[in-house]
PDB file of C-alpha atoms and ligand atoms in Angstrom:
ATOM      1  CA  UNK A 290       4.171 -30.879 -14.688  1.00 90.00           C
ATOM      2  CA  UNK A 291       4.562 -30.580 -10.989  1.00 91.00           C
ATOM      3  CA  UNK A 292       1.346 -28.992  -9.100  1.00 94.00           C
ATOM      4  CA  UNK A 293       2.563 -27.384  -5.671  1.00 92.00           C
ATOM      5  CA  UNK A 294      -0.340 -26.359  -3.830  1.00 93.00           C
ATOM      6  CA  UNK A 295      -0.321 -25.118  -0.280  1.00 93.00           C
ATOM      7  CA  UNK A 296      -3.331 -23.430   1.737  1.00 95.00           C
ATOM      8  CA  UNK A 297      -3.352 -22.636   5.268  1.00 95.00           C
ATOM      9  CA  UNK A 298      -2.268 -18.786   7.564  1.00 95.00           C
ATOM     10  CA  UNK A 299       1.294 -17.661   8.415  1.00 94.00           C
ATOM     11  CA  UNK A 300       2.005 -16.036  11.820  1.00 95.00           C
ATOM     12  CA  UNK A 301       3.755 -12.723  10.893  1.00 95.00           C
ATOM     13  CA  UNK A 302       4.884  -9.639  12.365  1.00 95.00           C
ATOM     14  CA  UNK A 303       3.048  -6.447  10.934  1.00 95.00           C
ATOM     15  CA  UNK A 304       5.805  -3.777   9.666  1.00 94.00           C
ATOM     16  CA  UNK A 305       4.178  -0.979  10.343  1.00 93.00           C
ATOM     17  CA  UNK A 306       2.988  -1.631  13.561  1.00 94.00           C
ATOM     18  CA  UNK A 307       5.283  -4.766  14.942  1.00 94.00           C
ATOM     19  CA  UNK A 308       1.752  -6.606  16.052  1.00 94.00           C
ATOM     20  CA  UNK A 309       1.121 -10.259  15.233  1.00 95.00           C
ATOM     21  CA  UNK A 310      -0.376 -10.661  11.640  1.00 95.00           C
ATOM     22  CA  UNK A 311      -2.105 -13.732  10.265  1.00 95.00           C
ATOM     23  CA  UNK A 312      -1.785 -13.845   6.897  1.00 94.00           C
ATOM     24  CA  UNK A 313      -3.964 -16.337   5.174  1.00 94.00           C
ATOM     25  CA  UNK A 314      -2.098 -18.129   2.158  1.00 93.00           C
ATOM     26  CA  UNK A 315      -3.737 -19.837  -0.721  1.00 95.00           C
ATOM     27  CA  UNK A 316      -0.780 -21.234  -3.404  1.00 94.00           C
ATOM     28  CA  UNK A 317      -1.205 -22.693  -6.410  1.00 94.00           C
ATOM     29  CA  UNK A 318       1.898 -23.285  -9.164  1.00 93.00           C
ATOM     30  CA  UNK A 319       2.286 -25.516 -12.095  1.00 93.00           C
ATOM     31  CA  UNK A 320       5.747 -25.958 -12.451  1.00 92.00           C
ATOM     32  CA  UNK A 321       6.953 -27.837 -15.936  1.00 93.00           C
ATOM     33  CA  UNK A 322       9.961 -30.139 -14.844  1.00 92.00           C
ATOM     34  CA  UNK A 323      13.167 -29.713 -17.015  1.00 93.00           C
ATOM     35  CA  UNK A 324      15.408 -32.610 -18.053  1.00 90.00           C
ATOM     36  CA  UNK A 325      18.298 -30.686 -17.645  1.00 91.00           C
ATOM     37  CA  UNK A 326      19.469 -26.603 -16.234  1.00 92.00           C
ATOM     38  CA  UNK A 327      19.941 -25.969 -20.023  1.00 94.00           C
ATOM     39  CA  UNK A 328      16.909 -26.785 -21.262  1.00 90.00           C
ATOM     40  CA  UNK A 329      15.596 -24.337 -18.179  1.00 91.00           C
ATOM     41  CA  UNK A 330      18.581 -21.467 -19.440  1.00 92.00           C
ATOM     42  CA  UNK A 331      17.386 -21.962 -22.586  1.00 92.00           C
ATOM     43  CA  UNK A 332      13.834 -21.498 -22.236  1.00 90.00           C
ATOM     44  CA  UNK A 333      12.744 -17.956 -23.762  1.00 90.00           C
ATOM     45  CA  UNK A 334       8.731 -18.098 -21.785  1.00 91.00           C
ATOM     46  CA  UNK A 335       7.551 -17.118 -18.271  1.00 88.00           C
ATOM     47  CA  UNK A 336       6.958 -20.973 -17.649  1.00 90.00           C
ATOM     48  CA  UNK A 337       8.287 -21.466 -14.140  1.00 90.00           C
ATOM     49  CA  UNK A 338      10.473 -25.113 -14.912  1.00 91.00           C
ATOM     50  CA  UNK A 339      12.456 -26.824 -11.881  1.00 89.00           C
ATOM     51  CA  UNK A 340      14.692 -29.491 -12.509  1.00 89.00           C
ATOM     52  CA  UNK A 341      13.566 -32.894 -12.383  1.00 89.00           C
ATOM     53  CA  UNK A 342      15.864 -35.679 -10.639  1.00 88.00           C
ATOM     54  CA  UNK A 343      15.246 -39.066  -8.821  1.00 87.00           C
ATOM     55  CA  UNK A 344      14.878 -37.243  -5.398  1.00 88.00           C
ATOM     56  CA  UNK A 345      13.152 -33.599  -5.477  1.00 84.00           C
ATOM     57  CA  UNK A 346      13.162 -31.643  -2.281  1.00 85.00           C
ATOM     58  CA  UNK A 347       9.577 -31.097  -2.265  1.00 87.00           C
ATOM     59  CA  UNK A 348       9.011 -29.706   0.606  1.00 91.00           C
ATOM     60  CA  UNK A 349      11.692 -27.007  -0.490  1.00 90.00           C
ATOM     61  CA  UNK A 350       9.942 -26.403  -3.764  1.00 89.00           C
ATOM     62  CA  UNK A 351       6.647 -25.717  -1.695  1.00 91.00           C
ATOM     63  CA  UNK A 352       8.687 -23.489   0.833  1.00 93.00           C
ATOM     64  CA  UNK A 353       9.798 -21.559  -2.262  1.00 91.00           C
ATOM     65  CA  UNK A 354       6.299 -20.972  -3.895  1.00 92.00           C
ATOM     66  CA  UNK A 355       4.951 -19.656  -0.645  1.00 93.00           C
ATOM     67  CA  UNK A 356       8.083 -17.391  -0.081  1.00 93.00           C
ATOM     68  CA  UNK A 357       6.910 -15.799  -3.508  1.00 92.00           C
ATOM     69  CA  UNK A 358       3.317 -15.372  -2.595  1.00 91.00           C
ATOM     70  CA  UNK A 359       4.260 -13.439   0.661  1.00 92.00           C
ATOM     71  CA  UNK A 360       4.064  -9.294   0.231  1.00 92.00           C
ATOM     72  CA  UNK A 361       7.579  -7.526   0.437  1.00 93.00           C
ATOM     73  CA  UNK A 362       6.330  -5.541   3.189  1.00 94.00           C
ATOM     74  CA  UNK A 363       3.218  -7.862   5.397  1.00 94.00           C
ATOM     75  CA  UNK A 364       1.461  -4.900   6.946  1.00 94.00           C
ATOM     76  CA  UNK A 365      -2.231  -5.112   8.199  1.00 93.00           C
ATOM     77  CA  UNK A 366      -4.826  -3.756   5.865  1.00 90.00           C
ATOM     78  CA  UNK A 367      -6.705  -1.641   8.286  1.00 90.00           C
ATOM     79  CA  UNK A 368      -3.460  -0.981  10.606  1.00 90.00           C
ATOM     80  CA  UNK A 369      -3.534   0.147  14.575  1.00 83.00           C
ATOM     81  CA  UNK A 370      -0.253   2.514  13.873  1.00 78.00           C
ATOM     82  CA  UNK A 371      -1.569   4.663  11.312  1.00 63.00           C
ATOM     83  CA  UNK A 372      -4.230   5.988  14.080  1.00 64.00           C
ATOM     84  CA  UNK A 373      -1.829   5.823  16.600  1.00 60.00           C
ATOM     85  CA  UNK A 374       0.313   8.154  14.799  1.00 59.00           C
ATOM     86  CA  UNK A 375      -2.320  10.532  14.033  1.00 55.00           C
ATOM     87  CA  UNK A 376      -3.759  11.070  17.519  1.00 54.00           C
ATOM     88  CA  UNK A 377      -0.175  11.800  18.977  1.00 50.00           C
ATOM     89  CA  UNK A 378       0.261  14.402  16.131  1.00 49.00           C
ATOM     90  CA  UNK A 379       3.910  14.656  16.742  1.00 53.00           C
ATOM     91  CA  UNK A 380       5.668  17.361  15.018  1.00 54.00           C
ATOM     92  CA  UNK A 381       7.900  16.775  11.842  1.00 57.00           C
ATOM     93  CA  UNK A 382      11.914  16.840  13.111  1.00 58.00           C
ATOM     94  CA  UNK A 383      11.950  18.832   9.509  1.00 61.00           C
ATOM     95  CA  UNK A 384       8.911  21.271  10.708  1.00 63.00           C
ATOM     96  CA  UNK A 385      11.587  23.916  11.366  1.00 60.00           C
ATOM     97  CA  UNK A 386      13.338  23.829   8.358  1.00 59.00           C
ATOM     98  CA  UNK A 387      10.647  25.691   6.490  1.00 61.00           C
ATOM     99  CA  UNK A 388      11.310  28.391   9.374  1.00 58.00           C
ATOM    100  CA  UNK A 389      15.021  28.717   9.288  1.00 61.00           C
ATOM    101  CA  UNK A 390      15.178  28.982   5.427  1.00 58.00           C
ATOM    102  CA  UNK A 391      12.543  32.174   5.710  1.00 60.00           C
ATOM    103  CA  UNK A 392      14.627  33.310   8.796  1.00 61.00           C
ATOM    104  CA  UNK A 393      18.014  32.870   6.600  1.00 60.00           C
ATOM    105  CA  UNK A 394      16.399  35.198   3.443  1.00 57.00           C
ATOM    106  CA  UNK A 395      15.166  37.919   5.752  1.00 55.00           C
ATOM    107  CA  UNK A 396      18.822  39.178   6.396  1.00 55.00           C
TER     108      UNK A 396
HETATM  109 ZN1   ZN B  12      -0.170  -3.312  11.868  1.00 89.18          ZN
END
């Protein structure tokens, strides 16, 4: 087995709001190393395997588990934009579509 661990914060960009975000990180994988890419195809669990060889890129294998441990969309959890947007209370570019369809069945 092959322990990656990696603690520390990323520097990201919020996607809601497109502020700086710090995102703490806290990683911890077991990863069983495979004697061959067969014995990985072939394996029928949710074991994450990597393939062992003389020289592992390590520091890619780390990279990797903290790419998986990121959210799909980093957004802050108490978030500037969302009461941004509601003080401006701009109107919906569909808000007159409601309008013109009840215009449209009046003739
Ligand atoms: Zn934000």
């Amino acid at each position: 087995m092959l322990l990656v661990e990696a603690a520390g914060a990323l520097e990201l960009t919020c996607q809601r709001c497109l502020e700086a975000l710090r995102l703490p990180v806290d990683v911890c994988t077991e990863l069983e190393l495979a004697t061959s890419q067969e014995a990985i195809d072939a394996a029928d669990d949710d074991v994450d395997r990597v393939l062992a060889t003389r020289s592992m890129p390590i520091a890619e294998l780390v990279e990797d588990e903290v790419i998986l441990a990121l959210p799909m969309v980093p957004m802050h959890a108490r978030c500037n934009a969302a009461a941004h947007r509601g003080r401006a209370a701009r109107p919906s570019p569909f808000a007159g579509l409601a309008g013109m369809f009840s215009d449209r069945a009046k003739r």
